[in-house]
Short mmCIF file of N, CA, C and O in Angstrom, two decimals:
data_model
loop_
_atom_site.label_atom_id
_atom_site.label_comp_id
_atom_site.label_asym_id
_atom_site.label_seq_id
_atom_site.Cartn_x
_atom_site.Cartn_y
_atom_site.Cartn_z
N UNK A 17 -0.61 15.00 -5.36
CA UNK A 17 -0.90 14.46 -6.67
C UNK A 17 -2.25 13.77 -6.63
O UNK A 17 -2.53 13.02 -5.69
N UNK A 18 -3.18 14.02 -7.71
CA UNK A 18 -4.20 13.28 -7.50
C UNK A 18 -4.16 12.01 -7.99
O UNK A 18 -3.18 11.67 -8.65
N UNK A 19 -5.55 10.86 -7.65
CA UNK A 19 -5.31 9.71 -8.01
C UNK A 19 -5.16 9.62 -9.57
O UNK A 19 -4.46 8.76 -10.11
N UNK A 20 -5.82 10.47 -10.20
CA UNK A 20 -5.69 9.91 -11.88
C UNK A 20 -4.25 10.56 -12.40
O UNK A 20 -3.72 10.14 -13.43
N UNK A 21 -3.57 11.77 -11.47
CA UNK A 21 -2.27 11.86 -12.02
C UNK A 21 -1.59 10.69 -11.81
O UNK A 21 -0.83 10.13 -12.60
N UNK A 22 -1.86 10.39 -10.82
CA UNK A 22 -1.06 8.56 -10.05
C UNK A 22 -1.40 7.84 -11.24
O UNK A 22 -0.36 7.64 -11.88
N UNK A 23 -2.49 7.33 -11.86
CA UNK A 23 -2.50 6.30 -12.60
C UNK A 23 -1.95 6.58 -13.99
O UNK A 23 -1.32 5.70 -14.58
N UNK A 24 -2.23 8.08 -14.66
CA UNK A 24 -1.31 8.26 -15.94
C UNK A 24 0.41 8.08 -15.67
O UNK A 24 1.13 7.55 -16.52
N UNK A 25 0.88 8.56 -14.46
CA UNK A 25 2.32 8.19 -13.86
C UNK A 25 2.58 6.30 -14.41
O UNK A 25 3.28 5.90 -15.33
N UNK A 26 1.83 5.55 -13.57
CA UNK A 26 1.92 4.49 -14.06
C UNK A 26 1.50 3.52 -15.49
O UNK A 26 1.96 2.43 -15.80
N UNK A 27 0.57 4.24 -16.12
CA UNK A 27 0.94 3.95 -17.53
C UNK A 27 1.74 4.43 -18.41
O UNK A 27 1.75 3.97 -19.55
N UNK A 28 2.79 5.74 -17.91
CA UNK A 28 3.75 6.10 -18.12
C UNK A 28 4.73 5.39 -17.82
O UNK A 28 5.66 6.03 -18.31
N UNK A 29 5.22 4.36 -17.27
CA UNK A 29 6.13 3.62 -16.39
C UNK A 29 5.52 1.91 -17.10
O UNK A 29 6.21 0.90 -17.30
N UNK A 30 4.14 2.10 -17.33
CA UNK A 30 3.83 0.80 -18.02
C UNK A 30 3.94 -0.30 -16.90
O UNK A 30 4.66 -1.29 -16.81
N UNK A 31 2.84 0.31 -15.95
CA UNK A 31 3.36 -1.05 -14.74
C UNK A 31 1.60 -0.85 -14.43
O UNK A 31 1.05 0.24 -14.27
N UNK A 32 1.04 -1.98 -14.42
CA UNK A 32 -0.14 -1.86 -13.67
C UNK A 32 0.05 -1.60 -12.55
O UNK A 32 1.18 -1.64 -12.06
N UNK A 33 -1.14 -1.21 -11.84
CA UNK A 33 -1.60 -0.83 -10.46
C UNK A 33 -1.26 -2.25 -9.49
O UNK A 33 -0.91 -1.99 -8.34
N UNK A 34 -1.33 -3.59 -9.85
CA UNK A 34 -1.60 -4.56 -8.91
C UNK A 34 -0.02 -4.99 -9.14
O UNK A 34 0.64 -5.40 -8.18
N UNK A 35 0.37 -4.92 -10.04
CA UNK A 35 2.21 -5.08 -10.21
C UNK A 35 2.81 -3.96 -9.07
O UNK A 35 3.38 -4.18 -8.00
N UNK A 36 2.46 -2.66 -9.74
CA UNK A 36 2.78 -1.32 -8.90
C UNK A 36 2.78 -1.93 -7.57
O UNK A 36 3.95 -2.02 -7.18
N UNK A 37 2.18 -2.25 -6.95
CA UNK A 37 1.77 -2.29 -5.21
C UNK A 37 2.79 -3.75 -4.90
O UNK A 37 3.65 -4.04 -4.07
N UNK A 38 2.34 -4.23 -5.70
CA UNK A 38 3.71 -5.79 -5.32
C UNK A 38 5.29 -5.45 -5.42
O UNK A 38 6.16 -5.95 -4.69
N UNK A 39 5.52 -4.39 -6.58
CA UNK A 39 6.85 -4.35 -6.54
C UNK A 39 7.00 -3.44 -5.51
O UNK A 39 7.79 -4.03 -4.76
N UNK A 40 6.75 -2.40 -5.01
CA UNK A 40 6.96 -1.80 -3.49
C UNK A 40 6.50 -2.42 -2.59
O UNK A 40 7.21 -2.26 -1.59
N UNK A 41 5.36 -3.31 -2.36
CA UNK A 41 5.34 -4.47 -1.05
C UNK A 41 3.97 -3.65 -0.36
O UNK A 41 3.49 -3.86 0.75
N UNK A 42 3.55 -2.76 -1.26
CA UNK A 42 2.20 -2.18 -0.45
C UNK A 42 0.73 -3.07 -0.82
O UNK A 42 0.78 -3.68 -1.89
N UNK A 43 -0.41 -3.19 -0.12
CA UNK A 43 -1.17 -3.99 -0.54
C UNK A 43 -1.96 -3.09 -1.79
O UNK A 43 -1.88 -1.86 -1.73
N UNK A 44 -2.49 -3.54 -2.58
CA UNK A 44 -3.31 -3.06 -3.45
C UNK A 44 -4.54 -2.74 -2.83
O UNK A 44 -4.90 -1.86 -3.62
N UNK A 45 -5.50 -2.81 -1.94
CA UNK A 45 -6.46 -2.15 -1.48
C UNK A 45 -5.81 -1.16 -0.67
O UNK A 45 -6.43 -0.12 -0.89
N UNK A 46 -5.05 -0.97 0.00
CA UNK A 46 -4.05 0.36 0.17
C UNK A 46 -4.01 1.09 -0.53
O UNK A 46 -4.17 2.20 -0.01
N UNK A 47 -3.79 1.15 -2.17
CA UNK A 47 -3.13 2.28 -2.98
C UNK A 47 -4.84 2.29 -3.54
O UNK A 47 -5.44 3.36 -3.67
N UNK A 48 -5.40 1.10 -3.80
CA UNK A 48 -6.85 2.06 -4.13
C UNK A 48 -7.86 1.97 -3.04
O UNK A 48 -8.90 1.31 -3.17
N UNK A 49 -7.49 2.77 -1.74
CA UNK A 49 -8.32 3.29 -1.12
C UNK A 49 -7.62 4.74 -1.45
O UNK A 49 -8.60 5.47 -1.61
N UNK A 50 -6.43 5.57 -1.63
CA UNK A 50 -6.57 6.65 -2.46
C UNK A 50 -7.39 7.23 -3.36
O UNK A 50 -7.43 8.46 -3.38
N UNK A 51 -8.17 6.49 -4.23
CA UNK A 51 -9.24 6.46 -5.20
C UNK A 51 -10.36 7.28 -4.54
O UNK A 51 -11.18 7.91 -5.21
N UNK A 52 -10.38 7.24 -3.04
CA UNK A 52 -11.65 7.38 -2.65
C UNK A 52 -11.09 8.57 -2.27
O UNK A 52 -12.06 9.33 -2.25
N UNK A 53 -9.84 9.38 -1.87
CA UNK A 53 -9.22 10.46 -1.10
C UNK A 53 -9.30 11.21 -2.08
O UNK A 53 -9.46 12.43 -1.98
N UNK A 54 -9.17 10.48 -3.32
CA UNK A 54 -8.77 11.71 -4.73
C UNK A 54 -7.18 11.91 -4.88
O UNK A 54 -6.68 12.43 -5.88
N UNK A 55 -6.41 11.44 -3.73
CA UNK A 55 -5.01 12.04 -3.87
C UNK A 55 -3.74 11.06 -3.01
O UNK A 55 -3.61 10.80 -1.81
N UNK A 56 -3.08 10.75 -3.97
CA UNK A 56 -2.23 10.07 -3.15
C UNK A 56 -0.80 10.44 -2.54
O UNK A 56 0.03 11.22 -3.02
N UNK A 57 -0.71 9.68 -1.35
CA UNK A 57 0.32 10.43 -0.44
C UNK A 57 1.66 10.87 -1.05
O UNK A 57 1.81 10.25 -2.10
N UNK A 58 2.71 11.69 -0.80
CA UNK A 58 3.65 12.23 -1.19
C UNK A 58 4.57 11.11 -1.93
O UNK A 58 5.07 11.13 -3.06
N UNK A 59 4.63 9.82 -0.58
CA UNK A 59 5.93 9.17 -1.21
C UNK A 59 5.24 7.76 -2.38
O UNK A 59 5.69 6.83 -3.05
N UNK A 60 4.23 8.22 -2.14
CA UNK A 60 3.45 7.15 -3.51
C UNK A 60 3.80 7.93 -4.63
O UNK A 60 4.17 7.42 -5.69
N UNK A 61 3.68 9.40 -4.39
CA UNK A 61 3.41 10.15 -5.79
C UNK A 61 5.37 10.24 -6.72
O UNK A 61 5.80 10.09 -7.86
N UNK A 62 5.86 10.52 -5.53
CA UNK A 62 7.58 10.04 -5.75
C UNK A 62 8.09 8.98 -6.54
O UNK A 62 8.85 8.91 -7.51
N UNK A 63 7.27 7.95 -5.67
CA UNK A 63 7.38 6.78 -6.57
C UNK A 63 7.04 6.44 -8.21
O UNK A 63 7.63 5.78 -9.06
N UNK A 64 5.95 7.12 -8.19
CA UNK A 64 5.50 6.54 -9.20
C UNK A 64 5.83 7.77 -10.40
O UNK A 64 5.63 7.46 -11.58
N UNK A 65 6.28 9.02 -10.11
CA UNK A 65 7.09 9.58 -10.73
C UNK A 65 8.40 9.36 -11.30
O UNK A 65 8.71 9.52 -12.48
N UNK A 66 9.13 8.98 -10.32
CA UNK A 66 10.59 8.17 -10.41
C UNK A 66 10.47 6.68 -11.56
O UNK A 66 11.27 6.34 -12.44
N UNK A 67 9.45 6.17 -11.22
CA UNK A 67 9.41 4.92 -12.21
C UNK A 67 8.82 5.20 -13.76
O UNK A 67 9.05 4.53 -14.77
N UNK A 68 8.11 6.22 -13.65
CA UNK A 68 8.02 6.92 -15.38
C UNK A 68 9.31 7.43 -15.63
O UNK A 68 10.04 6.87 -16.44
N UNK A 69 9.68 8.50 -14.96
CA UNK A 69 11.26 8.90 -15.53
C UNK A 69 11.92 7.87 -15.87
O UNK A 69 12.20 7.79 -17.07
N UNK A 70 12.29 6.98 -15.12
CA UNK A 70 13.77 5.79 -15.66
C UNK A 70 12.92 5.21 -16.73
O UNK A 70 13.31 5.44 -17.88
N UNK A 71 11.75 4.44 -16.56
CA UNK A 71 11.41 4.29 -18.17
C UNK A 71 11.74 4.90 -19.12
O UNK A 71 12.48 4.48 -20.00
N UNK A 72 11.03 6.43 -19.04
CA UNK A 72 11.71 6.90 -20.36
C UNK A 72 12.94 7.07 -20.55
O UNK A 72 13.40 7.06 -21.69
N UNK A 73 13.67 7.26 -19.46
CA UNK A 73 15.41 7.15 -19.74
C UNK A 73 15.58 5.82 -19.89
O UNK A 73 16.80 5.65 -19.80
N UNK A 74 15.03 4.74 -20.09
CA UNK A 74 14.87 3.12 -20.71
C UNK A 74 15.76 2.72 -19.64
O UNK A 74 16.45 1.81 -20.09
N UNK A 75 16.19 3.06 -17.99
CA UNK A 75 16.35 2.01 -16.71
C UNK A 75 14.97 1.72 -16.16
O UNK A 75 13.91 2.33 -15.95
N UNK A 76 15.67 0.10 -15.99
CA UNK A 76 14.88 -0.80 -15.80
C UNK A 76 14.59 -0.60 -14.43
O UNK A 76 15.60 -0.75 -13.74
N UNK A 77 13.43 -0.25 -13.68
CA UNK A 77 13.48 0.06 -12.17
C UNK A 77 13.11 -1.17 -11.61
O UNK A 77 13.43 -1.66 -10.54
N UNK A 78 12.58 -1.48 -12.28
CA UNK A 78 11.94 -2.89 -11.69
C UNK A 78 12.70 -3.76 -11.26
O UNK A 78 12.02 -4.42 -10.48
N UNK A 79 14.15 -4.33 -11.32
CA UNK A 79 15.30 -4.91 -11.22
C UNK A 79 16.10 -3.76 -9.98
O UNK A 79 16.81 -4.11 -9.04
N UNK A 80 15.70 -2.29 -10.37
CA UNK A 80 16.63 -1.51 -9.25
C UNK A 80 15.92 -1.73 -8.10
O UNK A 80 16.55 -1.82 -7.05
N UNK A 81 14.46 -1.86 -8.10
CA UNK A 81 13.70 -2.14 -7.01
C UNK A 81 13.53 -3.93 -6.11
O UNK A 81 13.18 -4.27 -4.98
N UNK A 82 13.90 -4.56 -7.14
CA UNK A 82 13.34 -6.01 -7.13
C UNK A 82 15.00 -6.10 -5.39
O UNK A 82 14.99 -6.49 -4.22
N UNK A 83 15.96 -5.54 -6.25
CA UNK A 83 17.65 -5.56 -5.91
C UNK A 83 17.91 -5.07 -4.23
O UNK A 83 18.92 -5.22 -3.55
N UNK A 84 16.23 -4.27 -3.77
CA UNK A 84 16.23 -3.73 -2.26
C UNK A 84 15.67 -4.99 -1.06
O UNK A 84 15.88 -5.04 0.15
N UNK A 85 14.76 -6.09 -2.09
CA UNK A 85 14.42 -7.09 -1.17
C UNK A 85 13.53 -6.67 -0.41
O UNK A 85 13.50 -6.89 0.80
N UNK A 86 12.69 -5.99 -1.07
CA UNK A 86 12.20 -5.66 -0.19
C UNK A 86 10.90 -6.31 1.07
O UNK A 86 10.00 -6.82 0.40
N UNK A 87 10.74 -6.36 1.88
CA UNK A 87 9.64 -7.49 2.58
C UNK A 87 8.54 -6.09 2.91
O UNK A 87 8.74 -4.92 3.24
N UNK A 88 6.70 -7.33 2.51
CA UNK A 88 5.80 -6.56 3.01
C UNK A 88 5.60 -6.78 4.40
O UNK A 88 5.97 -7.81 4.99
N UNK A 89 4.80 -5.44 5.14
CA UNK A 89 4.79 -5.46 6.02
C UNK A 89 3.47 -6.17 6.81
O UNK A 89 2.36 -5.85 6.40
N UNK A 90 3.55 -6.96 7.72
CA UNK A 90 2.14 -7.56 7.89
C UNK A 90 1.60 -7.31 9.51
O UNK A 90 2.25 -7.24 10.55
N UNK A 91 -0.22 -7.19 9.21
CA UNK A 91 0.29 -6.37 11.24
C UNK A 91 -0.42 -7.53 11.63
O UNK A 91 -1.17 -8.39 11.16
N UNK A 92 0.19 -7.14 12.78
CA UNK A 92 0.55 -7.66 14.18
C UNK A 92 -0.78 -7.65 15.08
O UNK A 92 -1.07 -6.58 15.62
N UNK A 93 -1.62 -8.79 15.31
CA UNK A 93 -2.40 -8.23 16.52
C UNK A 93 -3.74 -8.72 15.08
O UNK A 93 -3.63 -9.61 14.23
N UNK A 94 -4.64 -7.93 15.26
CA UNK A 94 -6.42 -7.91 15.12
C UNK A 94 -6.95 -8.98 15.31
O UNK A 94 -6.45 -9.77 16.11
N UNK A 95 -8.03 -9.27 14.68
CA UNK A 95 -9.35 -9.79 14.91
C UNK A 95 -8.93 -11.26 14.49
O UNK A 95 -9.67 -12.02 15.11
N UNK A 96 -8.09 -11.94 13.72
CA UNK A 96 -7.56 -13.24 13.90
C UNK A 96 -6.58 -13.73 14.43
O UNK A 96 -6.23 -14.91 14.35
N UNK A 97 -5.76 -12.38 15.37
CA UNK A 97 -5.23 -13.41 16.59
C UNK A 97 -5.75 -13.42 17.59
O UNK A 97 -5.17 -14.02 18.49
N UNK A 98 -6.77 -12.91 17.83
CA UNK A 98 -7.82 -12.66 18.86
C UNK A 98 -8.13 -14.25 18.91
O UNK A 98 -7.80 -14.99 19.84
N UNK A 99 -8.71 -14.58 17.91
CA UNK A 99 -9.55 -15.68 17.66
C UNK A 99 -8.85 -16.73 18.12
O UNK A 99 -9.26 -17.44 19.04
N UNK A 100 -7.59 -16.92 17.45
CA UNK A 100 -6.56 -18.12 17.58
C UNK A 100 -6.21 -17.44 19.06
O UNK A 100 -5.03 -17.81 19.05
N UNK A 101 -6.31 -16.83 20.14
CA UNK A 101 -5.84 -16.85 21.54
C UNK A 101 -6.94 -17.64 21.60
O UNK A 101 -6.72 -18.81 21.94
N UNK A 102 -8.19 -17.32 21.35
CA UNK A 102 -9.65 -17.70 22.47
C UNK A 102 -9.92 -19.23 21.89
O UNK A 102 -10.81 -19.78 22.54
N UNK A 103 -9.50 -19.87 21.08
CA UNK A 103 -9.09 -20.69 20.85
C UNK A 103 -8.11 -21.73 21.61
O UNK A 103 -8.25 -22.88 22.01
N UNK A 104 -7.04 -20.80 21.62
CA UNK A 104 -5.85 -21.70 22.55
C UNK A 104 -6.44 -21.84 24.24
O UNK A 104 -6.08 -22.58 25.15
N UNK A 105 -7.56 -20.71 24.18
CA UNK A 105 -7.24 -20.75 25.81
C UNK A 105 -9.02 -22.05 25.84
O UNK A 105 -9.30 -22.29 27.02
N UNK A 106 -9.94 -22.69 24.91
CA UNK A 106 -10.85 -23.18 24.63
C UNK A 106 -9.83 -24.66 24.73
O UNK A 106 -10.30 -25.66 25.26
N UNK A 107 -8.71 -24.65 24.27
CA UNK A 107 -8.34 -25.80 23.84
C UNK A 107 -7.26 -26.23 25.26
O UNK A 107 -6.80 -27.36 25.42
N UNK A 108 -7.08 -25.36 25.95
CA UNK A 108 -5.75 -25.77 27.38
C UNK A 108 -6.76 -26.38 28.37
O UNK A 108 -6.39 -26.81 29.46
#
């Protein structure tokens, strides 16, 4: 799917892009670095298919989604725990 099918999907669904990415837990410079691919990945394009459909069938996804809990994922490791080690080992 390309990115501008992605974004008519979501004004079909009536969810901005920066809502979009919060209610699945993805970051928003994530879903628009697609912008630059032209095309977004399969289970983005799922998604955001699935959430136009129940709109127009008037379910509320946003509540079916809110209901998974879902937690973002945050990584582990780079360039500011680097810092905070060389730090700890500045400060022992």
């Amino acid at each position: 799917m390309t990115f501008i099918e992605f974004k008519k999907l979501l004004l079909d669904a009536e969810i901005s892009l920066p809502k979009f990415s919060n209610l699945i837990k993805v970051s928003e410079k994530n879903i628009q670095s697609y912008k630059k691919k032209g095309e977004v990945p399969n289970t983005i394009a799922v998604i955001a298919q699935c959430f136009a459909k129940m709109h127009h069938c008037g379910m509320d996804y946003r509540a079916v989604v809110e209901a998974l809990e879902l937690k973002a994922k945050t990584k582990k490791g780079g360039f500011s725990k680097k810092v905070k080690n060389s730090e700890k080992s500045t400060h022992d």
